Each structure stands twice: as C-alpha cells, then as structure tokens.
C-alpha positions in Angstrom: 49.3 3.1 18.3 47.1 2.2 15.3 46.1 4.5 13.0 42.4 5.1 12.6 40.6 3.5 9.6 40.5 5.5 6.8 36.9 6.2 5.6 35.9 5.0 1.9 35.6 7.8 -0.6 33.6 7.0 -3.7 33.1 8.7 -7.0 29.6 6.7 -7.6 27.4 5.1 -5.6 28.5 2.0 -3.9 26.9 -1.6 -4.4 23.9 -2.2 -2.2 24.5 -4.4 0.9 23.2 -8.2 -0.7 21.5 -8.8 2.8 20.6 -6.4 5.8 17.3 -5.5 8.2 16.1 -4.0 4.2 15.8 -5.2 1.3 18.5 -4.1 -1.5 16.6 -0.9 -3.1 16.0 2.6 -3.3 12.7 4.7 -3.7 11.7 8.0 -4.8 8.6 9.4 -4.3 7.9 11.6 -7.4 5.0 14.3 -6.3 1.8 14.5 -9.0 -1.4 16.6 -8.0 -4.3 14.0 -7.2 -7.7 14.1 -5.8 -8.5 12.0 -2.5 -12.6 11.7 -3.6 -13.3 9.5 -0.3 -15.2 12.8 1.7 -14.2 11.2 5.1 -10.6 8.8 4.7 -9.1 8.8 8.4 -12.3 8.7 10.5 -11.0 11.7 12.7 -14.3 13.2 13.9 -17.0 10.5 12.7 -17.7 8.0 10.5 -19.9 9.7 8.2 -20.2 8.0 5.2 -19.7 4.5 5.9 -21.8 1.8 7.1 -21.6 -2.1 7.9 -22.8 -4.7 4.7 -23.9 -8.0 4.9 -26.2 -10.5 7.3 -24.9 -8.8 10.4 -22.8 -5.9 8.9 -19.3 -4.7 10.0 -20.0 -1.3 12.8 -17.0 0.8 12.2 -15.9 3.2 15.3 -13.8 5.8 15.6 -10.7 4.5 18.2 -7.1 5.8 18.5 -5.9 2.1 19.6 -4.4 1.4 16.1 -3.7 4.5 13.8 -1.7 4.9 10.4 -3.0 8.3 9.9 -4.1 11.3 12.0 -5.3 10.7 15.5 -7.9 7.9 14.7 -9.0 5.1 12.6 -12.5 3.1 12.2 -12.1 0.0 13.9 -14.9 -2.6 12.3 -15.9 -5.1 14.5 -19.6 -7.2 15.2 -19.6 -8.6 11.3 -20.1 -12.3 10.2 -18.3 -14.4 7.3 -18.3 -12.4 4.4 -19.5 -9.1 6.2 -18.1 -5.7 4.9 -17.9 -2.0 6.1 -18.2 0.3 2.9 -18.0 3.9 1.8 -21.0 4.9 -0.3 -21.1 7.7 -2.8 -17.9 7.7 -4.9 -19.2 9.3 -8.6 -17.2 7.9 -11.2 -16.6 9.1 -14.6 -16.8 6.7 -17.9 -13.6 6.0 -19.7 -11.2 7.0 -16.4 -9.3 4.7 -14.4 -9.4 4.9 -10.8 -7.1 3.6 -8.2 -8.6 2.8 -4.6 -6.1 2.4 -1.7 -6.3 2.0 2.3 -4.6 0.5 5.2 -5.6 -2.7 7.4 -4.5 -3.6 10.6 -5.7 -6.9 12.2 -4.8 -9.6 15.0 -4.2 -12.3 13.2 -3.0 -13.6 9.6 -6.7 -13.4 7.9 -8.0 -13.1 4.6 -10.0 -9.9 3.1 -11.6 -8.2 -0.1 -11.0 -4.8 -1.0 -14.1 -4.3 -3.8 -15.8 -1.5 -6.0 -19.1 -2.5 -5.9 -22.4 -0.9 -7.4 -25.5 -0.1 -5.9 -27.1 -2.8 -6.2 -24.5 -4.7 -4.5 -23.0 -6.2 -8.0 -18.8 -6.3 -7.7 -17.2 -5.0 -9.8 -13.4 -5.4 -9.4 -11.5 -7.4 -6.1 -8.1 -7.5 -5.0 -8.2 -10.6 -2.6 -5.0 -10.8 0.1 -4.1 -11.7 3.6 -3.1 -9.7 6.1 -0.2 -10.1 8.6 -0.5 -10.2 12.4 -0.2 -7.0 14.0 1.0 -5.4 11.3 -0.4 -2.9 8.7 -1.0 -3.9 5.1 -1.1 -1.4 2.5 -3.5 -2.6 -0.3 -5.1 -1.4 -3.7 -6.7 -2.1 -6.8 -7.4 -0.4 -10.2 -10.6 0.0 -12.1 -11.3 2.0 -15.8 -15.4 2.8 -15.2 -17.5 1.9 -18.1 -20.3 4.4 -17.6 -21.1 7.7 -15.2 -22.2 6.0 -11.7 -22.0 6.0 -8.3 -20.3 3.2 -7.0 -19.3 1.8 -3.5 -16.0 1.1 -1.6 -16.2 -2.2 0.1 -13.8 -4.2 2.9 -15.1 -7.6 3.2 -13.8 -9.8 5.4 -14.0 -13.0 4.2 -13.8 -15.3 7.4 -15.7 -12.7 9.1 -12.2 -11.1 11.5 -12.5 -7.9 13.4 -9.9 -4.9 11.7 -9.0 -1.3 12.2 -9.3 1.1 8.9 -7.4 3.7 8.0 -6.2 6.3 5.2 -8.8 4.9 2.7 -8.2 6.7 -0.7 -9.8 7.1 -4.3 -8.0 8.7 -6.8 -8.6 9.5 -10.8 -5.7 9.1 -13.2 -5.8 11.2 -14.9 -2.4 12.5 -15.4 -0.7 9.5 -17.7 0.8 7.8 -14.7 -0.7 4.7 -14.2 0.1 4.4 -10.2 -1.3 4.1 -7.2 0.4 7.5 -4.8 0.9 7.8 -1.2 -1.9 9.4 0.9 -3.4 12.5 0.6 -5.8 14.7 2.9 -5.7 18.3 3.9 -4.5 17.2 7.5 -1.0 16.9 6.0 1.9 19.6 5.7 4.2 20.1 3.2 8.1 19.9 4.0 8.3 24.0 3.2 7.1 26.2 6.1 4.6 29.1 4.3 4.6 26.6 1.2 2.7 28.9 -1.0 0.4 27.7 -2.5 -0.4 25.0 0.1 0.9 21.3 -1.4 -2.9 19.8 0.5 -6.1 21.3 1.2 -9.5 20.4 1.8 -12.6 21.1 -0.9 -14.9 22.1 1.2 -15.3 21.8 5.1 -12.7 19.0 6.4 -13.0 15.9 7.6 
C-alpha cells in the first residue's frame, strides 16, 4: 500500500499559479463611506429620471432578462447611430472630482460612450470602449468640475446597438482616495447581521 501524499505546509504564502482559469493576482476591497448621487441606479421600480437622447432617442425599460444588480435593469432599445439614454440632474460641486461608474450588457462586440455632459448638450468628459458579447462590462470615468452645475449622465451608443443598464453610480471623492469603489445603494446588506449602524441606507425614500 502507498502512503497518502503528504500535504504542503508553508510558512508564507506560496507563488501564484503562472497560468490557470484566473489571472495571477489578489484583491482587497478596502471599505470608504461614499455617496451614490444617481436618485434611481438599478431601475427596480421605474425609470424615473432617465430619458432617451438623440434623433430617435434610446427608451430605457425596466426588464429582469439581464440583471447585475437587484431584480431589474433598464434595457435601452429603439435608438439610432449616436443615440444615448441619460440620467438628468446630477449637481456638482466646483473644485471636486467625481467618478461615474455602471454596468453594460449587450449582444454583440459594439462600441459605446459613457459621457458627462451639460445641459445644453456640450460633453464634457468620455471614456470610449467596446463591449464584449454577452458579457457585462464594468466601465468608468473621472471628472474634477470646474464650476457649481447640474450636469448629465450619458450612454451613447455609437453604432446605434440595443443594451441593458445597470448599477449606474456617481460618486464625490472626497476622501483622498482617488478610485472608483464597488456599488452602493440601500438594497444592499452588510456581512454583520444587526450591523449597527447600518453599512447602506437610502436618503430619502428608496429607489
């Protein structure tokens, strides 16, 4: 009879595997107290807020066929080339540096805007990518406002492709750390049952 395999016993960490079903690294979320400003991010009882931009102008309906977040996302559909669905009413401060973050889904590889525009329909920052087929893309871009304004959040689609929305964020750094951070809403729980007090909540009436 063989004897069994001992198991490995280390006094540090071992080496990373050079190639595997991930790539070689470790993460750690480190928690900071933020501010999601969009009023309705996850589209879980209406779509109040946003609207379709553009010659034909992206209709964005609440669906639970693709969802990153809660029980629903907007899916934006009946838009042209260079159409967007947008989020009005985000007040910024001068001299602060914002972070705007959501997730995409879409059919095929296509390409797409994420933009902070004005009012007048003047944009002001982009972050141009493609998406991957049936997949979800996190994306995000960084802006330090120049004056007190209300600006808008914009998704263009550039060749005019059908997408689902979801977990659409604006946050204020405000804290020193220059990052973009995971989603926030009151919908979430912390990992502590009773966490007093609560690590999410909701200003005001949710969603």
């Amino acid at each position: 009879m063989s004897a069994a395999p001992k198991m490995p016993v280390y006094t540090t960490l071992p080496s990373l595997p050079p190639r595997g079903p991930l790539p070689p690294t470790i993460g750690v979320i480190l928690p900071v107290a933020r501010t999601n400003m969009i009023t309705n991010p996850s589209f879980e009882t209406n779509t109040t807020g946003w609207a379709g931009y553009g010659s034909s102008g992206f209709s964005p309906a609440r669906t639970t066929t693709r969802v990153y977040h809660g029980a629903y996302s907007a899916f934006c559909s009946g838009g042209a080339v260079g159409d967007s669905v947008g989020f009005n009413g985000v007040v910024l401060t001068a001299g602060t540096t914002y972070v705007v973050s959501l997730k995409i889904f879409s059919f095929i590889g296509s390409t797409f805007e994420l933009q902070l525009q004005s009012t007048a329909n003047a944009v002001l920052v982009r972050n141009r990518f493609i998406t991957q087929p049936y997949r979800w893309k996190w994306v995000y871009l960084y802006y330090t406002e120049a004056a007190n304004a209300t600006r808008r959040i914009h998704l263009n689609s550039v060749l005019g492709d059908t997408f689902f929305l979801d977990g659409v964020q604006c946050e204020a750094i405000t804290d020193g750390i220059l990052s973009v951070t995971t989603y926030i809403d009151g919908d979430q729980r912390g990992l502590l049952v009773g966490q007093q007090p609560p690590p999410y909540g909701w200003n005001g009436t949710p969603h």
